[in-house]
Structures are given as C-alpha cells and as structure tokens.
Coordinates of C-alpha atoms in Angstrom, one line a residue:
Chain B
M1421 CA -0.1 0.2 -0.1
K1422 CA 1.2 3.8 -1.0
R1423 CA 2.1 6.2 1.7
I1424 CA 1.0 9.2 1.3
A1425 CA 4.8 11.5 2.4
I1426 CA 2.9 15.2 0.8
Q1427 CA -0.6 15.8 0.6
A1428 CA -0.9 18.8 -1.4
L1429 CA -5.4 19.5 -1.2
G1430 CA -6.7 23.2 -3.5
L1431 CA -3.4 24.8 -3.3
Q1432 CA -2.5 29.0 -4.6
K1433 CA -0.7 31.0 -5.5
W1434 CA -1.0 34.2 -6.5
F1435 CA 2.3 37.0 -7.0
G1436 CA 2.0 41.1 -6.9
D1437 CA -1.8 42.6 -6.5
G1438 CA -4.2 44.7 -8.5
E1439 CA -4.2 44.8 -11.8
A1440 CA -0.4 43.1 -11.9
R1441 CA -1.7 40.0 -9.7
T1442 CA -0.4 36.9 -11.4
L1443 CA -1.5 33.5 -10.7
A1444 CA 1.1 31.4 -10.3
V1445 CA -0.4 27.5 -8.8
Q1446 CA -4.4 27.8 -9.3
D1447 CA -6.4 24.5 -7.1
V1448 CA -3.6 22.2 -7.3
S1449 CA -4.6 19.3 -5.7
L1450 CA -1.1 16.2 -5.3
D1451 CA -0.4 13.7 -3.2
V1452 CA 3.4 12.3 -3.3
N1453 CA 4.0 9.5 -2.2
F1454 CA 7.4 7.5 -0.4
G1455 CA 9.4 5.6 -2.7
E1456 CA 8.6 7.3 -6.1
M1457 CA 10.5 9.5 -8.1
L1458 CA 8.2 12.6 -8.8
Y1459 CA 8.9 14.8 -12.0
I1460 CA 7.3 18.2 -11.3
V1461 CA 7.3 18.8 -15.9
G1462 CA 6.5 22.4 -18.4
P1463 CA 6.7 25.1 -19.6
S1464 CA 8.5 28.0 -17.8
G1465 CA 6.0 30.3 -16.2
S1466 CA 3.4 26.7 -15.9
G1467 CA 4.9 27.2 -11.1
K1468 CA 6.3 23.7 -11.3
T1469 CA 9.2 25.8 -9.4
T1470 CA 5.9 27.5 -7.3
L1471 CA 4.0 24.9 -6.5
L1472 CA 8.0 22.6 -5.2
S1473 CA 8.1 25.3 -3.2
M1474 CA 4.3 25.3 -1.1
I1475 CA 5.4 22.4 -1.5
S1476 CA 8.5 22.4 0.6
G1477 CA 7.5 24.8 3.3
I1478 CA 9.5 27.9 2.3
L1479 CA 6.9 29.7 -0.2
R1480 CA 3.2 30.2 1.7
P1481 CA 0.2 30.1 -0.6
N1482 CA -2.1 32.1 -0.3
A1483 CA -5.0 29.4 -0.5
G1484 CA -4.8 24.7 0.2
S1485 CA -2.8 23.3 2.7
V1486 CA -0.3 20.8 2.4
A1487 CA 0.8 18.1 5.0
I1488 CA 3.6 16.5 4.9
E1489 CA 3.0 12.7 7.0
G1490 CA -0.3 14.4 8.4
C1491 CA 1.3 17.0 10.0
D1492 CA 0.6 20.2 8.4
L1493 CA 2.7 22.3 6.7
W1494 CA 1.5 25.6 7.0
S1495 CA 0.1 26.1 10.1
M1496 CA 3.7 26.3 11.3
S1497 CA 5.6 29.0 12.8
N1498 CA 8.9 30.4 10.5
D1499 CA 10.8 28.4 13.3
G1500 CA 8.8 25.3 13.0
L1501 CA 8.8 25.8 9.3
A1502 CA 12.6 26.3 8.9
E1503 CA 12.8 23.6 11.8
L1504 CA 11.0 20.9 9.6
R1505 CA 13.0 21.7 6.2
L1506 CA 16.2 20.8 8.2
N1507 CA 15.4 17.8 9.2
R1508 CA 13.2 16.3 6.3
I1509 CA 14.2 18.0 2.9
G1510 CA 16.5 17.7 1.7
F1511 CA 17.6 20.2 -1.2
V1512 CA 19.3 20.0 -4.5
F1513 CA 19.4 24.1 -6.2
Q1514 CA 19.3 24.9 -10.0
D1515 CA 22.8 27.0 -8.9
F1516 CA 23.8 24.5 -6.4
H1517 CA 24.4 28.1 -3.6
L1518 CA 27.3 26.0 -3.3
F1519 CA 29.8 28.1 -1.0
P1520 CA 32.8 29.5 -3.1
R1521 CA 34.6 30.4 0.3
L1522 CA 34.5 26.7 2.2
T1523 CA 35.9 23.2 1.3
T1524 CA 33.9 20.4 -0.9
A1525 CA 33.2 19.0 2.2
E1526 CA 31.8 21.2 4.9
N1527 CA 29.3 22.6 2.2
V1528 CA 28.5 19.2 2.6
A1529 CA 28.5 19.0 5.7
I1530 CA 26.3 22.1 6.9
P1531 CA 23.1 20.8 6.9
L1532 CA 24.7 19.3 10.7
I1533 CA 26.7 22.4 11.5
L1534 CA 22.9 23.5 10.8
R1535 CA 21.5 20.9 14.0
H1536 CA 24.2 21.8 16.0
E1537 CA 26.5 18.8 15.6
P1538 CA 30.3 19.0 16.4
W1539 CA 32.2 20.8 13.6
Q1540 CA 35.0 17.5 13.3
A1541 CA 32.2 15.1 13.6
S1542 CA 30.1 16.8 10.6
I1543 CA 33.1 16.9 8.6
E1544 CA 33.9 13.5 9.5
K1545 CA 30.0 12.4 7.9
A1546 CA 30.9 15.3 5.6
L1547 CA 33.2 12.8 3.5
V1548 CA 31.2 10.2 4.1
Y1549 CA 29.3 10.7 1.5
L1550 CA 31.5 12.8 -0.5
K1551 CA 32.7 9.2 -0.7
K1552 CA 29.6 8.1 -1.8
V1553 CA 28.8 10.6 -5.3
G1554 CA 32.6 10.0 -5.7
L1555 CA 34.5 12.9 -4.4
E1556 CA 36.3 12.2 -2.1
S1557 CA 39.4 12.7 -3.4
R1558 CA 38.1 16.4 -3.0
A1559 CA 37.3 17.4 -0.2
D1560 CA 39.8 19.2 0.8
L1561 CA 39.2 21.8 -2.6
P1562 CA 37.0 24.5 -2.5
P1563 CA 33.4 23.7 -4.7
V1564 CA 35.0 26.5 -8.0
K1565 CA 38.2 23.9 -9.0
L1566 CA 35.0 21.0 -9.7
S1567 CA 33.1 20.5 -12.5
G1568 CA 29.6 21.7 -13.3
G1569 CA 29.2 17.6 -12.3
E1570 CA 30.8 17.4 -9.9
Q1571 CA 29.1 20.3 -8.4
Q1572 CA 26.0 18.8 -8.3
R1573 CA 27.3 16.0 -6.7
V1574 CA 27.9 17.7 -3.9
A1575 CA 24.6 20.1 -3.8
I1576 CA 23.7 15.9 -3.6
A1577 CA 25.9 15.3 -0.6
R1578 CA 24.5 17.7 0.8
A1579 CA 21.3 18.2 0.2
M1580 CA 21.3 12.9 1.5
I1581 CA 24.4 14.2 4.2
G1582 CA 21.0 14.2 6.7
T1583 CA 20.1 11.7 5.9
P1584 CA 16.1 13.7 4.9
D1585 CA 13.3 11.7 3.4
I1586 CA 12.2 14.4 0.5
L1587 CA 14.3 14.7 -1.6
V1588 CA 13.6 18.4 -3.7
L1589 CA 15.7 18.4 -6.8
D1590 CA 14.8 21.6 -8.9
E1591 CA 16.4 22.0 -12.8
P1592 CA 19.6 19.0 -10.8
T1593 CA 20.0 18.2 -14.5
A1594 CA 19.3 21.9 -16.4
S1595 CA 22.9 23.5 -16.1
L1596 CA 25.0 19.9 -17.6
D1597 CA 25.7 17.4 -20.2
G1598 CA 23.6 15.1 -21.5
D1599 CA 25.6 12.6 -19.9
T1600 CA 26.0 13.7 -16.7
G1601 CA 22.7 14.8 -16.4
R1602 CA 21.7 11.2 -16.8
N1603 CA 23.6 9.8 -14.9
I1604 CA 23.0 12.0 -12.2
V1605 CA 19.9 11.4 -11.6
S1606 CA 19.7 7.1 -12.4
F1607 CA 22.3 7.9 -9.4
I1608 CA 19.7 9.2 -6.8
K1609 CA 17.3 7.1 -9.0
N1610 CA 19.4 4.1 -7.9
E1611 CA 21.4 5.0 -4.6
L1612 CA 19.2 7.2 -2.9
L1613 CA 15.6 6.5 -3.7
T1614 CA 14.4 3.8 -1.1
P1615 CA 11.4 3.1 0.4
Q1616 CA 11.3 5.5 3.1
R1617 CA 12.0 8.7 0.8
T1618 CA 10.0 10.2 -1.8
V1619 CA 11.8 12.1 -4.5
V1620 CA 10.3 14.8 -6.4
I1621 CA 12.1 17.1 -9.4
V1622 CA 11.2 19.7 -10.9
T1623 CA 12.6 19.5 -15.1
H1624 CA 11.2 20.2 -18.8
D1625 CA 15.2 18.1 -19.8
A1626 CA 13.1 15.6 -21.7
R1627 CA 16.4 12.7 -21.5
I1628 CA 15.5 12.2 -18.1
Y1629 CA 12.1 11.3 -18.2
E1630 CA 12.7 7.6 -18.5
F1631 CA 14.2 7.6 -14.4
A1632 CA 10.8 9.4 -13.5
S1633 CA 8.1 7.1 -11.8
R1634 CA 4.9 9.5 -11.6
V1635 CA 5.0 12.7 -13.9
V1636 CA 3.1 16.2 -13.3
N1637 CA 2.4 18.2 -16.1
M1638 CA 1.5 21.9 -15.6
E1639 CA 0.3 24.4 -17.2
D1640 CA -0.3 27.7 -16.6
G1641 CA -0.6 27.3 -12.2
R1642 CA -2.8 24.3 -13.4
I1643 CA -1.8 20.8 -13.5
V1644 CA -2.5 19.3 -16.5
G1645 CA -2.5 16.0 -16.5
I1646 CA -0.7 13.0 -14.3
S1647 CA 1.1 10.3 -15.9
E1648 CA 2.8 7.2 -15.2
G1649 CA 6.2 7.9 -15.0
A1650 CA 7.9 4.6 -17.9
S1651 CA 9.8 3.9 -13.9
R1652 CA 6.7 2.7 -12.5
A1653 CA 7.4 2.7 -8.1
Chain X
M366 CA 39.8 26.0 19.7
R367 CA 37.2 24.6 17.3
S368 CA 35.5 22.3 20.8
L369 CA 34.3 25.6 21.7
M370 CA 32.6 27.4 19.8
N371 CA 29.3 26.6 18.0
G372 CA 29.9 25.4 15.0
T373 CA 27.4 28.4 13.7
F374 CA 29.7 30.3 14.3
I375 CA 32.7 28.4 12.6
L376 CA 30.2 28.2 9.8
A377 CA 30.9 32.4 9.6
F378 CA 34.4 32.6 10.4
K379 CA 35.5 30.4 7.5
L380 CA 32.4 32.4 5.5
L381 CA 34.9 36.0 7.1
V382 CA 38.3 35.3 7.0
N383 CA 37.8 33.3 3.5
D384 CA 37.0 36.3 1.5
R385 CA 40.3 37.3 1.9
A386 CA 39.6 40.2 0.5
K387 CA 37.1 42.1 2.1
F388 CA 38.2 40.8 5.4
Q389 CA 40.8 42.4 4.6
A390 CA 39.7 45.8 4.1
L391 CA 37.0 44.7 7.1
V392 CA 40.0 44.8 9.2
G393 CA 41.4 48.7 7.3
G394 CA 38.4 50.1 8.0
I395 CA 38.4 50.1 11.6
T396 CA 42.2 49.2 12.3
F397 CA 42.5 52.3 11.2
S398 CA 39.6 54.1 12.7
T399 CA 40.7 52.6 15.8
F400 CA 44.4 53.9 15.6
L401 CA 43.1 57.4 14.4
I402 CA 40.7 57.6 17.8
V403 CA 42.9 56.0 20.0
Q404 CA 45.6 58.4 18.5
M405 CA 43.5 61.7 19.6
T406 CA 42.7 61.0 23.0
S407 CA 45.4 59.4 23.6
L408 CA 47.6 62.9 22.6
F409 CA 44.6 64.5 24.2
A410 CA 44.8 62.3 28.1
G411 CA 48.7 63.4 27.2
I412 CA 48.6 66.9 27.4
L413 CA 46.3 66.8 30.2
S414 CA 48.2 64.2 32.7
R415 CA 50.9 67.2 31.8
A416 CA 48.6 69.6 32.5
S417 CA 47.9 68.9 36.0
S418 CA 51.5 67.4 36.5
T419 CA 52.6 69.7 39.6
V420 CA 49.7 69.0 40.6
L421 CA 50.1 64.4 40.6
N422 CA 53.9 64.9 41.4
V423 CA 52.9 67.3 44.5
G424 CA 50.0 64.9 45.9
A425 CA 49.1 67.3 48.9
K426 CA 45.3 66.0 50.8
V427 CA 43.4 69.1 50.0
W428 CA 45.1 71.9 47.7
V429 CA 43.2 76.4 48.3
M430 CA 43.4 78.3 45.7
D431 CA 41.2 81.3 44.4
P432 CA 38.6 80.2 42.3
A433 CA 40.0 81.9 39.3
V434 CA 42.9 79.1 39.0
N435 CA 42.4 77.4 35.9
T436 CA 46.0 75.4 35.7
V437 CA 48.3 74.7 38.2
S438 CA 51.2 77.2 36.2
S439 CA 48.0 80.5 36.5
S440 CA 48.8 80.5 40.2
I441 CA 46.7 83.4 41.8
G442 CA 48.6 84.9 44.7
L443 CA 47.1 84.6 48.5
P444 CA 47.8 86.1 51.2
D445 CA 48.9 84.9 54.7
Y446 CA 45.2 85.0 56.2
V447 CA 44.5 82.1 54.3
L448 CA 47.1 80.2 55.4
D449 CA 46.4 81.1 59.2
F450 CA 42.8 80.4 58.5
V451 CA 43.0 77.5 56.9
R452 CA 45.2 76.4 59.8
S453 CA 42.1 77.1 62.7
I454 CA 40.2 75.2 61.2
E455 CA 39.2 71.8 62.9
G456 CA 40.2 69.5 60.3
V457 CA 42.9 70.1 59.5
S458 CA 46.5 68.8 60.3
Y459 CA 48.7 71.0 58.9
A460 CA 48.3 73.9 55.8
V461 CA 51.7 74.6 54.2
P462 CA 52.2 76.9 51.4
L463 CA 53.7 76.7 47.9
Y464 CA 55.6 79.2 45.7
S465 CA 55.1 78.0 42.1
G466 CA 56.1 80.7 38.9
G467 CA 58.9 81.0 35.8
A468 CA 62.3 82.3 35.9
L469 CA 65.1 82.0 33.6
V470 CA 68.5 80.0 34.2
K471 CA 71.9 80.7 32.5
L472 CA 73.4 78.1 31.4
N473 CA 76.7 78.1 31.2
N474 CA 77.4 78.0 27.8
G475 CA 75.0 82.0 27.9
T476 CA 71.7 80.9 27.3
Y477 CA 69.1 81.5 28.4
Q478 CA 66.6 78.5 29.7
P479 CA 63.2 79.3 31.1
V480 CA 62.1 76.9 34.1
T481 CA 59.9 75.4 36.3
I482 CA 60.1 76.9 40.0
I483 CA 58.7 75.0 42.4
G484 CA 59.2 76.6 46.4
L485 CA 58.3 74.0 49.6
D486 CA 57.5 75.4 52.5
D487 CA 60.3 75.4 54.9
D488 CA 59.5 73.8 57.5
T489 CA 58.9 70.8 56.3
L490 CA 59.3 70.0 52.8
Y491 CA 55.6 69.5 51.8
G492 CA 55.0 68.0 48.5
R493 CA 59.1 67.0 47.9
P494 CA 60.2 64.9 44.8
A495 CA 61.7 61.1 46.0
L496 CA 65.8 62.1 44.7
E497 CA 67.4 59.1 42.4
Q498 CA 70.1 61.4 43.2
G499 CA 71.5 63.1 46.5
S500 CA 69.7 64.2 49.6
I501 CA 66.4 66.3 50.0
E502 CA 67.6 68.1 53.4
D503 CA 71.1 69.5 50.8
L504 CA 67.5 71.2 50.0
Y505 CA 68.5 73.9 53.2
A506 CA 72.1 74.7 52.1
D507 CA 73.0 77.5 50.4
D508 CA 71.5 78.1 47.1
G509 CA 70.6 74.8 47.0
F510 CA 67.9 73.4 44.0
V511 CA 67.1 69.8 43.0
V512 CA 66.6 69.5 39.6
V513 CA 64.2 67.4 37.6
N514 CA 65.2 64.8 35.6
D515 CA 61.9 64.0 33.1
A516 CA 62.4 64.7 28.7
E517 CA 63.0 68.4 29.4
Y518 CA 65.7 67.7 32.2
S519 CA 68.7 68.4 29.1
K520 CA 67.3 71.2 28.3
L521 CA 69.5 72.3 31.5
G522 CA 72.6 70.1 30.1
S523 CA 71.3 67.0 32.7
P524 CA 73.3 68.9 35.4
P525 CA 75.3 66.5 37.6
L526 CA 75.0 67.1 41.3
K527 CA 77.3 70.6 42.3
A528 CA 76.3 71.9 39.1
Q529 CA 76.2 74.9 39.7
M530 CA 74.1 78.0 37.2
Q531 CA 72.3 81.1 37.6
I532 CA 68.7 82.2 38.4
N533 CA 67.8 85.5 37.2
D534 CA 71.7 86.6 38.5
H535 CA 71.5 84.2 41.5
R536 CA 73.9 81.6 42.2
A537 CA 71.7 77.8 41.4
V538 CA 73.9 74.9 43.9
I539 CA 72.2 71.3 41.6
V540 CA 71.9 69.5 45.7
G541 CA 69.6 66.8 44.1
V542 CA 67.6 65.6 40.7
A543 CA 64.8 64.2 41.2
R544 CA 62.2 61.7 39.6
V545 CA 57.8 62.5 40.0
A546 CA 55.2 60.9 38.2
S547 CA 54.8 63.4 35.3
S548 CA 56.2 65.8 33.2
G549 CA 55.5 69.8 32.8
L550 CA 53.2 71.4 29.4
N551 CA 55.3 73.4 29.0
G552 CA 58.1 71.9 27.7
V553 CA 60.5 73.3 30.2
P554 CA 62.7 71.8 33.0
T555 CA 61.2 72.1 37.1
L556 CA 63.1 72.7 40.0
Y557 CA 62.8 71.9 43.4
T558 CA 64.3 74.7 46.4
T559 CA 62.8 76.2 49.7
Y560 CA 59.7 78.6 49.4
K561 CA 62.3 80.9 50.8
R562 CA 64.6 81.2 48.0
A563 CA 62.3 80.5 45.6
I564 CA 59.7 84.6 46.7
S565 CA 63.4 85.8 47.0
Y566 CA 65.3 84.3 43.5
V567 CA 61.4 85.3 42.2
P568 CA 60.0 88.8 41.6
S569 CA 56.9 88.7 42.7
T570 CA 53.6 90.6 43.0
R571 CA 52.2 91.3 47.1
F572 CA 50.7 88.0 47.5
T573 CA 53.4 85.1 47.1
T574 CA 51.2 82.6 48.0
A575 CA 50.9 80.3 45.5
Y576 CA 49.1 76.9 46.6
I577 CA 47.2 76.4 50.2
L578 CA 48.8 72.7 51.0
V579 CA 46.1 70.8 53.2
E580 CA 46.3 67.7 55.3
P581 CA 43.7 67.2 57.0
K582 CA 43.4 64.9 59.9
Q583 CA 40.6 61.9 58.7
A584 CA 39.3 62.2 55.5
S585 CA 35.5 62.6 56.5
D586 CA 37.0 66.5 57.1
I587 CA 37.8 67.1 54.1
A588 CA 33.3 68.1 53.7
A589 CA 34.0 70.9 56.6
I590 CA 37.7 72.2 55.4
K591 CA 35.7 72.9 51.7
A592 CA 32.6 74.7 53.3
Q593 CA 35.2 76.4 55.5
V594 CA 37.3 77.8 53.0
A595 CA 34.5 79.1 51.1
S596 CA 33.2 81.1 53.3
L597 CA 35.5 82.3 52.7
G598 CA 35.6 83.8 49.5
Y599 CA 38.9 80.6 48.6
L600 CA 38.5 77.0 47.1
A601 CA 40.1 73.8 47.9
V602 CA 39.6 70.6 46.1
T603 CA 41.5 67.1 46.4
N604 CA 44.1 66.3 44.6
D605 CA 41.2 64.3 41.8
E606 CA 39.0 67.1 41.9
F607 CA 41.7 70.2 41.1
V608 CA 43.3 67.3 38.1
S609 CA 39.3 67.1 36.8
K610 CA 39.1 71.0 36.9
V611 CA 42.3 71.8 35.8
S612 CA 41.6 69.0 32.3
N613 CA 38.0 70.2 32.7
W614 CA 39.2 73.7 31.8
F615 CA 42.3 72.3 28.8
M616 CA 38.7 69.9 27.4
Y617 CA 35.9 72.5 27.6
Q618 CA 37.0 76.1 27.5
T619 CA 40.3 75.8 24.8
G620 CA 38.5 74.6 22.1
A621 CA 41.4 71.6 22.2
G622 CA 38.7 68.9 23.5
T623 CA 36.0 69.9 20.7
N624 CA 39.3 69.7 18.1
M625 CA 39.9 66.2 19.5
M626 CA 35.6 65.5 19.5
L627 CA 35.8 66.3 16.4
M628 CA 38.7 64.5 15.3
A629 CA 37.4 61.3 17.3
V630 CA 33.8 61.7 14.9
I631 CA 35.6 62.1 12.2
S632 CA 38.2 58.8 12.4
F633 CA 34.3 57.4 13.6
I634 CA 32.7 58.3 10.3
V635 CA 35.3 57.2 8.5
G636 CA 35.5 53.5 9.7
L637 CA 32.3 53.1 10.1
S638 CA 31.7 54.4 6.1
I639 CA 34.7 52.0 5.4
S640 CA 33.0 49.1 7.3
G641 CA 29.7 49.9 6.9
Q642 CA 29.8 49.3 3.1
T643 CA 32.3 47.1 2.8
F644 CA 30.3 44.9 4.9
Y645 CA 26.6 46.0 3.9
T646 CA 28.9 44.3 0.0
F647 CA 29.9 41.4 1.5
I648 CA 25.7 40.6 2.7
L649 CA 25.3 41.6 -1.2
E650 CA 27.4 39.0 -2.1
N651 CA 26.4 35.9 -0.3
E652 CA 22.7 36.7 -0.4
S653 CA 22.2 33.8 -2.3
K654 CA 23.9 31.4 0.0
F655 CA 21.9 33.8 3.1
G656 CA 19.4 32.8 1.3
A657 CA 20.0 28.7 0.8
L658 CA 21.0 28.6 4.3
K659 CA 17.4 29.5 5.0
A660 CA 16.0 27.8 2.8
I661 CA 18.2 24.8 3.8
G662 CA 16.8 25.3 7.7
M663 CA 18.7 27.9 9.1
K664 CA 16.0 30.4 11.4
G665 CA 16.3 33.9 10.9
S666 CA 17.7 34.2 15.0
E667 CA 20.4 32.3 13.8
L668 CA 21.5 33.9 10.5
V669 CA 21.4 37.0 13.0
K670 CA 24.1 36.2 15.2
M671 CA 25.2 34.6 12.6
I672 CA 25.8 37.9 11.4
L673 CA 26.4 40.3 14.2
F674 CA 29.5 36.8 14.9
Q675 CA 31.0 38.5 11.5
A676 CA 30.7 42.1 12.5
I677 CA 31.7 41.6 16.6
F678 CA 35.0 39.8 15.0
T679 CA 35.6 41.8 12.6
A680 CA 35.0 44.8 14.7
L681 CA 37.0 43.5 17.5
T682 CA 40.2 42.3 15.1
G683 CA 40.6 45.5 14.0
L684 CA 40.1 47.6 17.0
G685 CA 42.9 44.8 18.7
L686 CA 45.4 45.6 15.7
G687 CA 43.7 49.2 15.3
V688 CA 45.4 49.7 19.1
G689 CA 48.8 47.7 18.3
L690 CA 49.3 49.7 15.6
C691 CA 48.8 53.7 17.7
T692 CA 50.8 51.7 20.4
L693 CA 54.1 51.3 18.8
M694 CA 53.7 54.9 17.2
I695 CA 54.0 56.3 19.9
F696 CA 56.7 53.6 21.8
I697 CA 59.2 54.5 17.9
A698 CA 57.5 58.8 18.4
R699 CA 59.4 59.1 22.2
L700 CA 62.1 57.1 21.3
R701 CA 63.1 60.0 18.3
L702 CA 60.2 63.0 20.9
P703 CA 60.6 63.0 24.0
D704 CA 58.4 65.2 24.6
Y705 CA 56.0 63.8 23.5
A706 CA 53.2 63.6 25.6
A707 CA 49.8 61.0 23.8
K708 CA 49.8 58.1 26.4
V709 CA 46.7 55.2 26.2
T710 CA 44.6 55.6 28.7
Y711 CA 41.8 53.0 29.6
E712 CA 39.5 55.8 29.3
N713 CA 40.8 56.4 25.2
L714 CA 40.3 52.4 25.4
L715 CA 37.1 52.0 26.3
I716 CA 37.2 55.6 23.4
A717 CA 37.5 53.2 20.7
F718 CA 35.6 50.4 21.7
L719 CA 32.2 52.0 22.1
M720 CA 33.2 53.7 18.6
V721 CA 33.9 50.3 17.5
L722 CA 31.2 48.2 18.9
I723 CA 29.0 51.0 16.8
I724 CA 30.1 50.2 13.6
A725 CA 30.0 46.7 14.3
G726 CA 26.0 47.3 15.2
V727 CA 25.9 49.7 12.9
S728 CA 27.1 47.6 9.9
S729 CA 26.1 44.3 11.3
Y730 CA 22.0 45.9 11.3
I731 CA 22.7 46.7 8.1
G732 CA 23.7 43.0 6.5
V733 CA 21.1 42.0 9.8
R734 CA 17.8 43.7 7.0
R735 CA 19.0 42.9 4.4
V736 CA 19.7 39.1 5.7
L737 CA 16.2 38.9 7.2
R738 CA 14.8 40.2 3.8
I739 CA 16.2 37.1 1.4
E740 CA 13.5 34.9 0.1
P741 CA 14.9 31.3 0.4
F742 CA 11.6 30.9 -2.9
D743 CA 13.3 33.7 -3.9
I744 CA 16.7 30.8 -4.5
F745 CA 14.5 28.6 -6.3
R746 CA 13.1 31.7 -8.7
G747 CA 17.5 31.7 -9.5

C-alpha cells in the first residue's frame, strides 16, 4: 500500500496585487508517495517551481494546505518550518548554491552544522557522503575547482547528509550536459530512492523522463495531467 | 578552540575570513578608525596629564586656591591670612604654602632656558619629590636646588650634583636629582627649592603663596574644610578634583577638547563608512548563499547571530590592531621625541571600544535587515 509523504490540497498562489496580480498556481491538489520519484514538468512559467516551493515549506500558499505525513505544514511557525526543512527535506538547487569560500567537505556538512552537530564529526560524515557520490578526493577543494557535474554531486551529498525522507531537486540537469545529467539522475534513483524516501524533481529536461515514477504535467498554474513514468515505483 | 565554538560560528568565521579581500578591507577600515581615535584621545590624555603634573607630583590631599585658578601654572597669589585661617580650621592637621612660578636659567654656554620653580615649605618640605641622586636635606644648603630628571632635563644640559647655574642672576647649586610621576606640559625643566629661596630668587607680586597644601586630620574632615574655605571666598579641592578642574578647563574652555572630539567623530565616520559599506557588499555578494542557508533550514535568529558574530569578530580584530598600531607609533615617537605627550589610558580604550562597537552594530544592522528580507523562494527562482 502506498504511503503518502506529501499531500497538497487546493493550493493557490498569486503574486502582486490589483491589476498586476499574477496567478502562479491555481487549485492544485496532489499526493506524493514514499518510494516514488515524482517529476513536475511543464513549460517555463507554468508554476512548477512555485508548486515545489509550496510543498517543501519554502513558500506560503495564499490558499490550500500541505501536509507532510499528516502534519499541516503551513500552520507551523517560521522557525518550526525551518526545523522541519532541516530535518526532513533535502534541497538541491538549480544553481547548486555552494559556498565558494568553503571546502567541498564543509559545504556538504552544512545541514549537520545547522543542526548543531560538532564541527569535526560533521566534516567526517561529509567525507562519507562525498565518498558515496565519488568525490572523496575533492574534499579539500573549493567548489569552484570542480566541474558542473561534480558540483551537482556535491549539492546532492549536501542534501543527503541529513538523511531526509523528502528530496527536492530543482532543475537538477539544467546546467549539465546530457550524459552527466542522466548519470546524476540515475545515481539518485539507484542510490538514494528508497521505500522510506520520496524524490520530487522539477524539470523540463525530457532526456531524464525515463527515470520518473510519475510525471505531473503543469500548464498555466494548473495540473493538466498526471502520467505514470517509464520507471514506475 | 573548535570544540569551544559553536559550528555555526565556525561557519560564519570561515565565510568571513576566507573572503580575504573583503575581510582585509573590513579590518583595515576599523583598524584605521581605531588608530585615529586612540591616537587623538591618547594625545589629549597625555596633554591633560601633563597639564596637571604639579598636582600629581606634589600629591597634597587638599589644595586651597583662588576660585579663578584654571591651571596649575596660572595661580593667583593668596594673602597670608588665608594660610592662618586654614590652619585654624578644626579638621586640618597641618597646612603649608607652596610657591609656583617661572624663572630664567642662564646656562654655562651663555644661553637662557625658562624653568618652573616650585618652592616647598621651608619647615616641612611637604610635596617634595623622590630623589634619585643627592639628599633632600641639602636643599637647606646655600643656593640649593633639586632638578627634575624628566624629558626636559637635557634642556639644562643634564646637570649633575654640585653643578652650578644662574637663576635670575642668582647662583644656584644642584643638590639633588629627582624623578617625578609626570612631566610638565610647557616643555620647560622643573627645579625644586625652599619657599623662601624661591620668592627671593623670583620677582614676585604682593602675595607669593600660589597654593596652600592641606593635610586633613581625617578624610571625613575634607567636606568641612571645603565649606570653611568657601566661606572665606576661596576654593579647597582634593587632588583628584584639582586634576579634573584642570582637565575640564582644557577640555571645555580651550577648544582642544572640541577639536579632539571632532577628530574622533571624523575617525568614527571614516571607519563606519569603510566598514559599513564593505560589510554591506559582503552581505550582498553572499545574499543567495544566505538564502540557501535559510531554505536548507537555518532560522532567522541564527542568521542574525552569525552576522553579529562576523561583525563583532571583525570589529575586535580591527580594534586590537588599531590599538597595537597606535601604541607602537607612540613608542617609536617617544624614541625620537622624549617630550611626546600621548598616553593610552583605559578611558581612551573604552572610547575606542564603544565607537568600534557602534560601527559593528550599525554594519551588522544593515546586513541583518537585508538578510532577514531574503526569501528562500528567491533561491528557487534564481
């Protein structure tokens, strides 16, 4: 039986006021299950990233609700939300947002440091995760010395080090070449996706659709279709 | 050190110092500002300290003077009955006159050197300096004078014991070399002698007593002594009060205090401009990273602590370097110019610390306002 990780009901989000008001997401309801790799796809401006932000506790909706394992996300305080994101959600941003002044290992260790775990223990655990993504030898280098693919893997290691049960990736292959992108998503599917974890990916890169369990198609802020992916959970 | 520090602070530290150019600009700005502030205030403190040198060196518990006296050297002669009156006050253990005036010394090479003459009470020699050579009793010998071995000593040709000179065409013999706590402000050497000899060597006005030095029976008697002296139309102050009176005059009546304050404020503005702007640029450049931290799960309060830590660490580093640099400069200046009056006091350091703290506070406030406005969603939007 499928266990629901994220349940979104009647989500609406608009930006601006009056005549300048733009409806980004309209009446979207969606269930995301553990053990699946869900893609949110659609053209630019279709509301994918806005939806992803709302279901991951980043952006407050104007209407509707989001529950993570039954816990209403948007009734929580800002600090409560921050704590939830830190402990349960791993983020991989489109531009990676790695700190150029820190070493690769220190970048990976950030979620643990934010959890107030000891510095040295966090770095040691970061080395373990760097090994998992094949970058142990790059641990002491700053991220700017790494290739795009390597930086993406560092970002993934950072997202995974806190062992989140929800992994959120925003356009993970946007700045990677075709092979590297496929390898990254393949790695996520084979190494990181487990029955206790869900992976939500926003993308419009058709080259990686084959790894999806389900694909949510969006247009003009609405879900226009949900299809089973080539790789069903 | 790491185990003592919270990981968030280590993170903040690394983000700050690893951006070397910004960190150097930040520290440089605060160092420069601190240097100027400490330099200005220590120079002023040195001047104030020297302006009160006679008060500090004589060290009487209570000084009686004309209320119009502003500085030690601008004494106004006291009539003899004031001394008698003070001696008759109930709480006074003893009271002695002190002479203070200027004279010209003719040196052996024929040139003249102005000096300050301090005339000590003949019976007690109250207020005498500590001697490093000679014996104080020799002051009673014919034409005996004690010369102070301070920064001005060399202006008299560093005279040894038994050296002779002319003071206002009178013969003077050096019978002792003294060391005092503080050199004078006027840049002239100081000679001690007895009261009677002083007034016979130096042309005087009708009243020759510059100050009356009072030893109260008990500290609690000082208030009553002050009241009694005031009833006669004169002023009695403690040693510390006299120093404050002189300081206040220099600070508020001469314009030196205003100038010093202006310079300190300008230094503060320079430091604030450089540091505030650089810190703001640092925040702007790292805005997306701070947003990423927020998205990952860092609380707003933790971000504020992180920025405050960065600002305070920078400020304290700059403060330390600035104070060190200023102290080094004063040390080097003293090697070349023994008269250089600058003096770093705890008050100077406190002023610099407070100003640097304000710089850190304002810089971090600007940064914090910016960072708290960052929406994690902006990170997703790019």
